[in-house]
PDB file of C-alpha atoms in Angstrom:
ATOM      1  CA  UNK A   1     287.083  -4.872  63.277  1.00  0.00           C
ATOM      2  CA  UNK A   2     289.884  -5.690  65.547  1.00  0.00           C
ATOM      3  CA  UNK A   3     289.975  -5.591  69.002  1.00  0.00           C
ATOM      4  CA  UNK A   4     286.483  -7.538  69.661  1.00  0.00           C
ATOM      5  CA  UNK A   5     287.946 -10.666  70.816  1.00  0.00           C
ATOM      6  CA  UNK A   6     289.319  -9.492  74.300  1.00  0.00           C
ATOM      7  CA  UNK A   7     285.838  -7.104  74.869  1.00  0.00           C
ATOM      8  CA  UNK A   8     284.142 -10.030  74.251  1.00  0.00           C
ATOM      9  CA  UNK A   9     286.112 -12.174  76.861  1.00  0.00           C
ATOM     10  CA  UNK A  10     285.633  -9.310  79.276  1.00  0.00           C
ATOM     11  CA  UNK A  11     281.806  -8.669  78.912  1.00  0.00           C
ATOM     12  CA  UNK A  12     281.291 -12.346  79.448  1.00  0.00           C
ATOM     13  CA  UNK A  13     283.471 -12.548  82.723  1.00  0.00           C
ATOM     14  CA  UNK A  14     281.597  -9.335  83.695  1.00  0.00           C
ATOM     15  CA  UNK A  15     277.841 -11.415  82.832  1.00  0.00           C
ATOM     16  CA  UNK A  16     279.172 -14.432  84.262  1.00  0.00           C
ATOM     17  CA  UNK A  17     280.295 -12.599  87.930  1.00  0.00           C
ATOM     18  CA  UNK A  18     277.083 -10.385  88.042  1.00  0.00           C
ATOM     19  CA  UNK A  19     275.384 -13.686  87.679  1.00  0.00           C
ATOM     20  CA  UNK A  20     277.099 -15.280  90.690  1.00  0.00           C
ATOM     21  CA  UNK A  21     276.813 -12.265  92.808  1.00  0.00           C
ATOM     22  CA  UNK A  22     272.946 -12.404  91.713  1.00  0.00           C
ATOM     23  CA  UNK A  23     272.406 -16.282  91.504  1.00  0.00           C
ATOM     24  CA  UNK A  24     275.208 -17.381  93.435  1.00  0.00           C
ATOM     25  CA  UNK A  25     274.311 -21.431  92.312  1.00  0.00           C
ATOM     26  CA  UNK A  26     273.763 -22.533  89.395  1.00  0.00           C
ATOM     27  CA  UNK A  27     271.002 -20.097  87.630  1.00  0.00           C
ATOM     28  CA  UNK A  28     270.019 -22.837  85.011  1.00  0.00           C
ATOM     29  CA  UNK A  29     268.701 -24.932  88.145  1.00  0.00           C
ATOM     30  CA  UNK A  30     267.469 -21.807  89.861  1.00  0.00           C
ATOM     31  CA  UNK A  31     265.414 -20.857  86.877  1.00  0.00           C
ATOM     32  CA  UNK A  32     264.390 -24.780  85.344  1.00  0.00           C
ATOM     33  CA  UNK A  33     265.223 -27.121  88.318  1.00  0.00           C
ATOM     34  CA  UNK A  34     268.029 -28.903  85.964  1.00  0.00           C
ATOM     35  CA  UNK A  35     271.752 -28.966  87.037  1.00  0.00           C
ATOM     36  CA  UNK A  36     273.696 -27.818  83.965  1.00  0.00           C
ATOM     37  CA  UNK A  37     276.706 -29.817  82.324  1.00  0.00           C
ATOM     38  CA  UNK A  38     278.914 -27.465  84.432  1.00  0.00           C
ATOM     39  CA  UNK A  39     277.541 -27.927  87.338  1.00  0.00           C
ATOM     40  CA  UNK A  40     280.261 -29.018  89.968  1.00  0.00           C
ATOM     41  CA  UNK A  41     282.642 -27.357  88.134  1.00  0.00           C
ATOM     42  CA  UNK A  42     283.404 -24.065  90.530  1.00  0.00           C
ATOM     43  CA  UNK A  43     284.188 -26.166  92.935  1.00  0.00           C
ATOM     44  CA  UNK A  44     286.312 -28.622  90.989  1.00  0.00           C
ATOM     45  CA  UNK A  45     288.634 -26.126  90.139  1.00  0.00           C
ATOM     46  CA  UNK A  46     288.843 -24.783  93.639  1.00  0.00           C
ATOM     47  CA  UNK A  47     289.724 -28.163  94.522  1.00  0.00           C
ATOM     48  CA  UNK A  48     292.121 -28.845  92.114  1.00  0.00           C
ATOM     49  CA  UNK A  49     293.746 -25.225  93.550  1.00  0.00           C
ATOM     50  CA  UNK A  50     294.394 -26.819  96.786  1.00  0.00           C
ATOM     51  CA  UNK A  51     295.528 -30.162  94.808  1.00  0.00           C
ATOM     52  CA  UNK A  52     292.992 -32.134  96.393  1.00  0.00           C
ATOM     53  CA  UNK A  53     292.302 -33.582  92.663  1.00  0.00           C
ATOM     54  CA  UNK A  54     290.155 -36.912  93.946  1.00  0.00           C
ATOM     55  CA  UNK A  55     287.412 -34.417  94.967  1.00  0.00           C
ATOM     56  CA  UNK A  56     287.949 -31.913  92.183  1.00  0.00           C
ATOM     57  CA  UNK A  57     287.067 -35.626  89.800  1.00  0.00           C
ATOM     58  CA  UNK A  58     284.349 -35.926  91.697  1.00  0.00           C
ATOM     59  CA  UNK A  59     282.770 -32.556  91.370  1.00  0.00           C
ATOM     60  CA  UNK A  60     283.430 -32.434  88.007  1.00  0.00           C
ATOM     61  CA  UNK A  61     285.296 -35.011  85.681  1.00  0.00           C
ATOM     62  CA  UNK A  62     286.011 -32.390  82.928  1.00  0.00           C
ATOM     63  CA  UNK A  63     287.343 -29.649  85.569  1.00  0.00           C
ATOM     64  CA  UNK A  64     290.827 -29.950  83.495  1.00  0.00           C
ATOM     65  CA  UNK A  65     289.742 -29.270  80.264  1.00  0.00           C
ATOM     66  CA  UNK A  66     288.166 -25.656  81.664  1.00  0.00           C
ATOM     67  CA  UNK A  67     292.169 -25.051  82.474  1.00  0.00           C
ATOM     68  CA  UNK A  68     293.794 -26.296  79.459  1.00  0.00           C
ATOM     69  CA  UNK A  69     291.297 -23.844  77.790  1.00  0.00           C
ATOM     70  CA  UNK A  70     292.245 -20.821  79.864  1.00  0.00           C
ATOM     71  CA  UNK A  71     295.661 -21.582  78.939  1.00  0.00           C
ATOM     72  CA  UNK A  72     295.179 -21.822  75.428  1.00  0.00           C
ATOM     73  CA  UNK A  73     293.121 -18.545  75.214  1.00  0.00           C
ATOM     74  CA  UNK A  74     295.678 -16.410  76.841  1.00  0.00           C
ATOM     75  CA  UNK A  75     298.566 -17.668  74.569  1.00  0.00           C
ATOM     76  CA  UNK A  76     295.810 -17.265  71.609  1.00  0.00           C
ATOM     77  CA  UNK A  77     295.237 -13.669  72.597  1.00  0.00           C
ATOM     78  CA  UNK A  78     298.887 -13.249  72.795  1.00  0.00           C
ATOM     79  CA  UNK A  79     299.595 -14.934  69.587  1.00  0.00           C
ATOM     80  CA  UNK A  80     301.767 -17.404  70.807  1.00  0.00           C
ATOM     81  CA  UNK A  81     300.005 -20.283  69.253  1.00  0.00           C
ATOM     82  CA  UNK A  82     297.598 -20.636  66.440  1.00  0.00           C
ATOM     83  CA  UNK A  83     295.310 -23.181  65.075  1.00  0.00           C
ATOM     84  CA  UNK A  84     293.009 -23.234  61.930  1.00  0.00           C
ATOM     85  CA  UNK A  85     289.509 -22.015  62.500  1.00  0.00           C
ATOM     86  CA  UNK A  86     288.481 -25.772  60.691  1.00  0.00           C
ATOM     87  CA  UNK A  87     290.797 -27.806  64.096  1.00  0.00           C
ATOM     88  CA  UNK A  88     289.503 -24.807  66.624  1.00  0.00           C
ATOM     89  CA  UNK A  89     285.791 -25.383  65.531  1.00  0.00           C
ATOM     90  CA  UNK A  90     286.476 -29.780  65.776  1.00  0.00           C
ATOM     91  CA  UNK A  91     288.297 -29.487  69.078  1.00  0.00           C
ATOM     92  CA  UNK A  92     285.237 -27.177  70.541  1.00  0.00           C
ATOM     93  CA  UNK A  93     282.559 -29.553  69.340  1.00  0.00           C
ATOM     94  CA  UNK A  94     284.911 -32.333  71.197  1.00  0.00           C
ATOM     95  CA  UNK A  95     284.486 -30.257  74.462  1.00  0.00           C
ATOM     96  CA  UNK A  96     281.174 -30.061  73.618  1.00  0.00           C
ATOM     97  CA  UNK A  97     280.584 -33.688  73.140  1.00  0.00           C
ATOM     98  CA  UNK A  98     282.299 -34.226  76.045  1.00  0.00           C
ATOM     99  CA  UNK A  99     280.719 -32.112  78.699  1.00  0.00           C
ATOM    100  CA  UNK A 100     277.194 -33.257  77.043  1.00  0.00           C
ATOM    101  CA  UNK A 101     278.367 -37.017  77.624  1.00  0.00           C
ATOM    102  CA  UNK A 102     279.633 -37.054  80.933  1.00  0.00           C
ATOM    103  CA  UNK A 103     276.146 -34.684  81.819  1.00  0.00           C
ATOM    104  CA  UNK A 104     274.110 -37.275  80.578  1.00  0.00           C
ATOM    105  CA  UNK A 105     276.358 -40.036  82.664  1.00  0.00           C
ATOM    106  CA  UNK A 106     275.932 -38.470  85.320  1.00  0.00           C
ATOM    107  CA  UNK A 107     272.037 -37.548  85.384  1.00  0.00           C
ATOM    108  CA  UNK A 108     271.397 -41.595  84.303  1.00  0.00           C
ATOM    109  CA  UNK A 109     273.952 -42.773  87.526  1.00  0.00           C
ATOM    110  CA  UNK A 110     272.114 -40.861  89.927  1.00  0.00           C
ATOM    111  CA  UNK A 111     275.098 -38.563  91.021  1.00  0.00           C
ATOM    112  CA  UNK A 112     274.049 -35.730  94.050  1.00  0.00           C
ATOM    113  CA  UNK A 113     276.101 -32.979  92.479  1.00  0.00           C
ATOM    114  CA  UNK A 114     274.052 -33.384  89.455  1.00  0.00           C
ATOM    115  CA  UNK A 115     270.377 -33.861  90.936  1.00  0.00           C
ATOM    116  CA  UNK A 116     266.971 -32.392  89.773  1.00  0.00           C
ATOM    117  CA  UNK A 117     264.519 -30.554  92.383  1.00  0.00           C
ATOM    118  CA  UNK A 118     261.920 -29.018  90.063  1.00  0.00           C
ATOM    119  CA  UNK A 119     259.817 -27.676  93.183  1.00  0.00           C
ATOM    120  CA  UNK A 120     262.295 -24.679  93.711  1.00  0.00           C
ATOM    121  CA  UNK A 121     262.914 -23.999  90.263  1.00  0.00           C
ATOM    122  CA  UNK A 122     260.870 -20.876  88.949  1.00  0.00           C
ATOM    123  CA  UNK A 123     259.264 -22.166  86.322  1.00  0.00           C
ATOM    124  CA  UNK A 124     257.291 -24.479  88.609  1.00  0.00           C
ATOM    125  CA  UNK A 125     256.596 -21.731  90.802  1.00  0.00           C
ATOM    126  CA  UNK A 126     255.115 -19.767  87.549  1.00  0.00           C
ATOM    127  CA  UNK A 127     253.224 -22.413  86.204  1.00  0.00           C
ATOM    128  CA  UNK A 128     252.137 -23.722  90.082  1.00  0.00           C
ATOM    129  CA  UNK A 129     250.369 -19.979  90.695  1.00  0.00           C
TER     130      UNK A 129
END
């Protein structure tokens, strides 16, 4: 059916605001204590807004590739560019690889954007009684 592309863009901005509004941080470390791969990367971009792009690196290394991806779904949407499903599908499991890499980089160096406090998370408040 066409048509389900842009709902589907829309009903995940809508999930991913409601869950700001609700969470405000980062709900995978509200709910398991674990910064996500993202994590930093709100802030990166507002950085990067204000071209203050030494701290945007710092909050997240990666915060480029989230706008070379906005860029490339709006002229995808629009049909000014178009890639095979096979390159679309390698260059997402690059990202992937990527954001996974740099995550696990930057839990094993220690970095305080990326730190672990599993006493506030809820499942150790569940499983503490």
């Amino acid at each position: 059916m066409k048509g389900k592309g842009p709902f589907k863009i829309i009903f995940f901005i809508a999930v991913s605001g409601i869950m700001l509004l609700v969470f405000y941080h980062c709900p995978f470390l509200y709910f398991f204590g674990v910064p996500c791969p993202g994590c930093g990367m709100t802030r990166a971009l507002i950085k990067a807004c204000t071209f203050d792009f030494k701290s945007a690196f710092y909050y997240h290394p990666l915060f480029w590739l989230v706008i070379i991806a906005a860029v490339y779904t709006l002229l995808r949407l629009t049909g000014r560019i178009c890639i095979s499903k096979k390159n679309e599908n390698n260059l997402l499991k690059a990202v992937c690889f990527l954001f996974i890499a740099v995550y696990i980089i930057r839990l094993l160096t220690g970095s305080d954007i990326v730190s672990t406090d599993f006493s506030h998370s809820v499942i150790y408040r569940i499983f503490k009684g």
